Amino acid sequence: MTGAGVRRGGRAVLPTGELIVWSIADGRRGRRWREVASLDGRVVRSVLLETNPAGRLTRLEVAAAAGLLTLHPDAGETALHGNVVMPAGIRHLTFAGTSLMVQGSPAATAIAVARVADGIEVGATMQADMIGIDDRLEPRVRAWAISRIEPRTWRLVELSATEEVVVRLDEDSLPILAGEVWPLEI
């Protein structure tokens, strides 16, 4: 996290056609990112991400039609654990590593990129394994190629499925989205 006191909200239409309404607020314990995505007036997913002042993930919650997912790092920040609650029951989760991508979440993408941003020169690509979460809430480790195509723009390509995400971050490490942005306070 580079900027102190970021407190904004907004809306944008994602390339998938989903309308995303979001808010980001910095506080004493870090940054809280909230998003709700809808398509044709129906909620597709709701995401809550919390990061500490250093920008590392401290909590993820995803609500989708499939159920509820929660993940948080262990005390050593070497693994994520949590659960998925679905109509059929609960499934406990543990993953080595703490990097993740939530499909359709600009906030999750910004957090993932910020973790590696300083280590990639413009024009360079690195590979990273990240926990991928889609709307079915069936997380799995996926290999991604992360390329820095401009000083503040990255392309992430999932190697097994060729899913591609391009993200551009502002000076506060927030994703730049086409849409409206409002201050949270007047």
Tab-separated table of C-alpha atoms in Angstrom:
chain	number	residue	atom	x	y	z
A	1	MET	CA	0.000	0.000	0.000
A	2	THR	CA	1.578	3.264	-1.073
A	3	GLY	CA	-1.048	5.866	-0.191
A	4	ALA	CA	-2.368	6.625	3.276
A	5	GLY	CA	-5.987	7.490	3.817
A	6	VAL	CA	-7.461	6.059	0.596
A	7	ARG	CA	-11.255	6.039	0.976
A	8	ARG	CA	-13.134	5.671	-2.301
A	9	GLY	CA	-16.046	3.890	-3.875
A	10	GLY	CA	-17.299	3.534	-7.403
A	11	ARG	CA	-18.845	1.507	-10.145
A	12	ALA	CA	-17.635	0.140	-13.444
A	13	VAL	CA	-18.577	-2.373	-16.112
A	14	LEU	CA	-16.065	-5.202	-16.458
A	15	PRO	CA	-15.109	-6.738	-19.843
A	16	THR	CA	-17.435	-9.647	-18.964
A	17	GLY	CA	-20.396	-7.225	-18.911
A	18	GLU	CA	-20.712	-7.472	-15.127
A	19	LEU	CA	-21.455	-4.263	-13.237
A	20	ILE	CA	-19.138	-3.951	-10.252
A	21	VAL	CA	-19.816	-1.654	-7.314
A	22	TRP	CA	-16.793	-1.310	-5.049
A	23	SER	CA	-15.268	0.476	-2.066
A	24	ILE	CA	-11.739	0.697	-0.700
A	25	ALA	CA	-10.866	2.125	2.694
A	26	ASP	CA	-7.555	2.400	4.500
A	27	GLY	CA	-7.532	2.088	8.259
A	28	ARG	CA	-5.176	1.565	11.148
A	29	ARG	CA	-4.973	-2.196	10.469
A	30	GLY	CA	-4.632	-1.963	6.678
A	31	ARG	CA	-6.925	-1.753	3.689
A	32	ARG	CA	-10.434	-3.187	3.220
A	33	TRP	CA	-11.625	-3.874	-0.339
A	34	ARG	CA	-15.292	-4.663	-1.011
A	35	GLU	CA	-16.923	-5.527	-4.336
A	36	VAL	CA	-20.285	-6.751	-5.521
A	37	ALA	CA	-20.662	-7.893	-9.132
A	38	SER	CA	-24.017	-8.196	-10.864
A	39	LEU	CA	-25.168	-9.210	-14.318
A	40	ASP	CA	-28.601	-8.380	-15.681
A	41	GLY	CA	-29.637	-7.063	-12.250
A	42	ARG	CA	-28.675	-10.258	-10.375
A	43	VAL	CA	-25.804	-10.508	-7.910
A	44	VAL	CA	-23.080	-12.821	-9.205
A	45	ARG	CA	-20.563	-12.526	-6.367
A	46	SER	CA	-19.647	-10.410	-3.394
A	47	VAL	CA	-15.996	-10.152	-2.346
A	48	LEU	CA	-14.341	-8.809	0.802
A	49	LEU	CA	-10.546	-8.630	0.931
A	50	GLU	CA	-8.464	-7.233	3.773
A	51	THR	CA	-4.755	-6.502	3.609
A	52	ASN	CA	-2.334	-5.405	6.299
A	53	PRO	CA	-0.397	-2.100	6.049
A	54	ALA	CA	2.296	-3.917	4.003
A	55	GLY	CA	-0.356	-4.997	1.450
A	56	ARG	CA	-0.389	-8.699	2.367
A	57	LEU	CA	-3.715	-10.512	2.440
A	58	THR	CA	-5.240	-11.013	5.900
A	59	ARG	CA	-8.773	-12.115	4.937
A	60	LEU	CA	-10.844	-13.134	1.915
A	61	GLU	CA	-14.583	-13.726	1.887
A	62	VAL	CA	-16.525	-14.578	-1.267
A	63	ALA	CA	-20.282	-15.064	-1.460
A	64	ALA	CA	-21.707	-16.516	-4.684
A	65	ALA	CA	-24.676	-18.639	-5.696
A	66	ALA	CA	-22.574	-21.735	-4.884
A	67	GLY	CA	-22.078	-20.710	-1.236
A	68	LEU	CA	-19.646	-18.885	1.039
A	69	LEU	CA	-15.845	-19.079	0.982
A	70	THR	CA	-13.473	-17.760	3.662
A	71	LEU	CA	-9.654	-17.865	3.577
A	72	HIS	CA	-6.988	-16.262	5.760
A	73	PRO	CA	-3.242	-16.789	6.210
A	74	ASP	CA	-1.727	-18.850	8.992
A	75	ALA	CA	0.409	-17.142	11.648
A	76	GLY	CA	3.584	-17.514	9.555
A	77	GLU	CA	1.897	-16.213	6.378
A	78	THR	CA	3.017	-19.311	4.485
A	79	ALA	CA	-0.390	-20.886	3.877
A	80	LEU	CA	-4.058	-20.010	3.549
A	81	HIS	CA	-6.775	-21.914	5.325
A	82	GLY	CA	-10.511	-21.594	5.743
A	83	ASN	CA	-13.630	-23.226	4.379
A	84	VAL	CA	-16.388	-23.284	1.803
A	85	VAL	CA	-19.967	-23.602	3.052
A	86	MET	CA	-22.362	-24.928	0.401
A	87	PRO	CA	-25.863	-26.414	0.466
A	88	ALA	CA	-24.296	-29.907	0.550
A	89	GLY	CA	-22.124	-29.123	3.592
A	90	ILE	CA	-18.797	-27.619	4.562
A	91	ARG	CA	-15.391	-28.276	3.043
A	92	HIS	CA	-12.243	-27.235	4.914
A	93	LEU	CA	-9.439	-25.736	2.832
A	94	THR	CA	-5.667	-25.437	3.225
A	95	PHE	CA	-3.268	-24.154	0.566
A	96	ALA	CA	0.479	-23.615	0.609
A	97	GLY	CA	1.271	-20.023	-0.346
A	98	THR	CA	-0.816	-16.898	0.079
A	99	SER	CA	-1.202	-15.440	-3.423
A	100	LEU	CA	-4.624	-15.726	-4.984
A	101	MET	CA	-6.807	-14.631	-7.873
A	102	VAL	CA	-10.567	-14.309	-7.623
A	103	GLN	CA	-12.140	-14.513	-11.066
A	104	GLY	CA	-13.789	-11.194	-11.926
A	105	SER	CA	-12.290	-9.318	-8.943
A	106	PRO	CA	-10.217	-6.226	-9.807
A	107	ALA	CA	-9.289	-5.896	-6.119
A	108	ALA	CA	-7.876	-9.430	-5.883
A	109	THR	CA	-5.927	-8.878	-9.100
A	110	ALA	CA	-4.475	-5.593	-7.776
A	111	ILE	CA	-3.405	-7.282	-4.530
A	112	ALA	CA	-1.775	-10.172	-6.421
A	113	VAL	CA	0.115	-7.809	-8.730
A	114	ALA	CA	1.244	-5.555	-5.877
A	115	ARG	CA	2.957	-8.554	-4.261
A	116	VAL	CA	5.260	-8.998	-7.278
A	117	ALA	CA	5.265	-5.486	-8.794
A	118	ASP	CA	8.725	-4.400	-7.714
A	119	GLY	CA	10.300	-7.664	-8.859
A	120	ILE	CA	9.275	-7.421	-12.521
A	121	GLU	CA	10.874	-4.960	-14.934
A	122	VAL	CA	8.859	-3.529	-17.833
A	123	GLY	CA	8.895	-6.097	-20.641
A	124	ALA	CA	9.704	-9.000	-18.290
A	125	THR	CA	7.533	-11.989	-17.361
A	126	MET	CA	7.587	-14.247	-14.340
A	127	GLN	CA	5.590	-17.342	-13.477
A	128	ALA	CA	3.747	-17.689	-10.174
A	129	ASP	CA	1.413	-20.242	-8.680
A	130	MET	CA	-1.711	-18.669	-7.227
A	131	ILE	CA	-4.870	-20.055	-5.736
A	132	GLY	CA	-7.618	-19.467	-8.289
A	133	ILE	CA	-11.193	-18.983	-7.107
A	134	ASP	CA	-14.147	-18.899	-9.477
A	135	ASP	CA	-17.880	-18.513	-8.858
A	136	ARG	CA	-18.239	-22.271	-8.259
A	137	LEU	CA	-16.060	-21.739	-5.152
A	138	GLU	CA	-13.811	-24.648	-6.053
A	139	PRO	CA	-10.358	-23.145	-5.439
A	140	ARG	CA	-7.312	-24.750	-7.018
A	141	VAL	CA	-3.681	-23.813	-7.520
A	142	ARG	CA	-3.080	-22.429	-10.995
A	143	ALA	CA	0.106	-21.364	-12.767
A	144	TRP	CA	0.077	-17.800	-14.089
A	145	ALA	CA	2.474	-15.874	-16.314
A	146	ILE	CA	2.675	-12.296	-15.029
A	147	SER	CA	4.065	-9.720	-17.467
A	148	ARG	CA	4.748	-6.068	-16.795
A	149	ILE	CA	3.775	-4.414	-20.071
A	150	GLU	CA	4.045	-0.782	-18.879
A	151	PRO	CA	5.265	0.782	-15.619
A	152	ARG	CA	1.786	0.469	-14.023
A	153	THR	CA	0.173	-2.172	-16.289
A	154	TRP	CA	0.357	-5.963	-15.997
A	155	ARG	CA	-0.974	-8.887	-18.004
A	156	LEU	CA	-1.743	-12.112	-16.155
A	157	VAL	CA	-2.344	-15.281	-18.185
A	158	GLU	CA	-3.438	-18.532	-16.588
A	159	LEU	CA	-1.243	-21.106	-18.303
A	160	SER	CA	-3.611	-24.098	-18.275
A	161	ALA	CA	-6.734	-22.286	-19.464
A	162	THR	CA	-5.317	-19.221	-21.224
A	163	GLU	CA	-7.532	-16.934	-19.123
A	164	GLU	CA	-6.115	-13.424	-19.464
A	165	VAL	CA	-6.476	-10.415	-17.185
A	166	VAL	CA	-4.936	-6.988	-17.789
A	167	VAL	CA	-4.765	-4.589	-14.853
A	168	ARG	CA	-3.529	-1.025	-14.615
A	169	LEU	CA	-2.873	0.406	-11.151
A	170	ASP	CA	-2.852	4.012	-9.998
A	171	GLU	CA	-0.326	5.587	-7.612
A	172	ASP	CA	-2.207	4.080	-4.632
A	173	SER	CA	-2.030	0.538	-6.132
A	174	LEU	CA	-5.748	0.612	-6.925
A	175	PRO	CA	-7.063	-0.870	-10.171
A	176	ILE	CA	-8.000	1.757	-12.742
A	177	LEU	CA	-11.485	0.921	-13.998
A	178	ALA	CA	-13.611	2.636	-16.624
A	179	GLY	CA	-16.471	4.037	-14.602
A	180	GLU	CA	-17.235	6.434	-11.800
A	181	VAL	CA	-15.238	7.019	-8.596
A	182	TRP	CA	-16.551	8.815	-5.502
A	183	PRO	CA	-14.988	9.763	-2.152
A	184	LEU	CA	-16.395	7.767	0.779
A	185	GLU	CA	-16.576	10.920	2.895
A	186	ILE	CA	-17.793	14.379	1.985
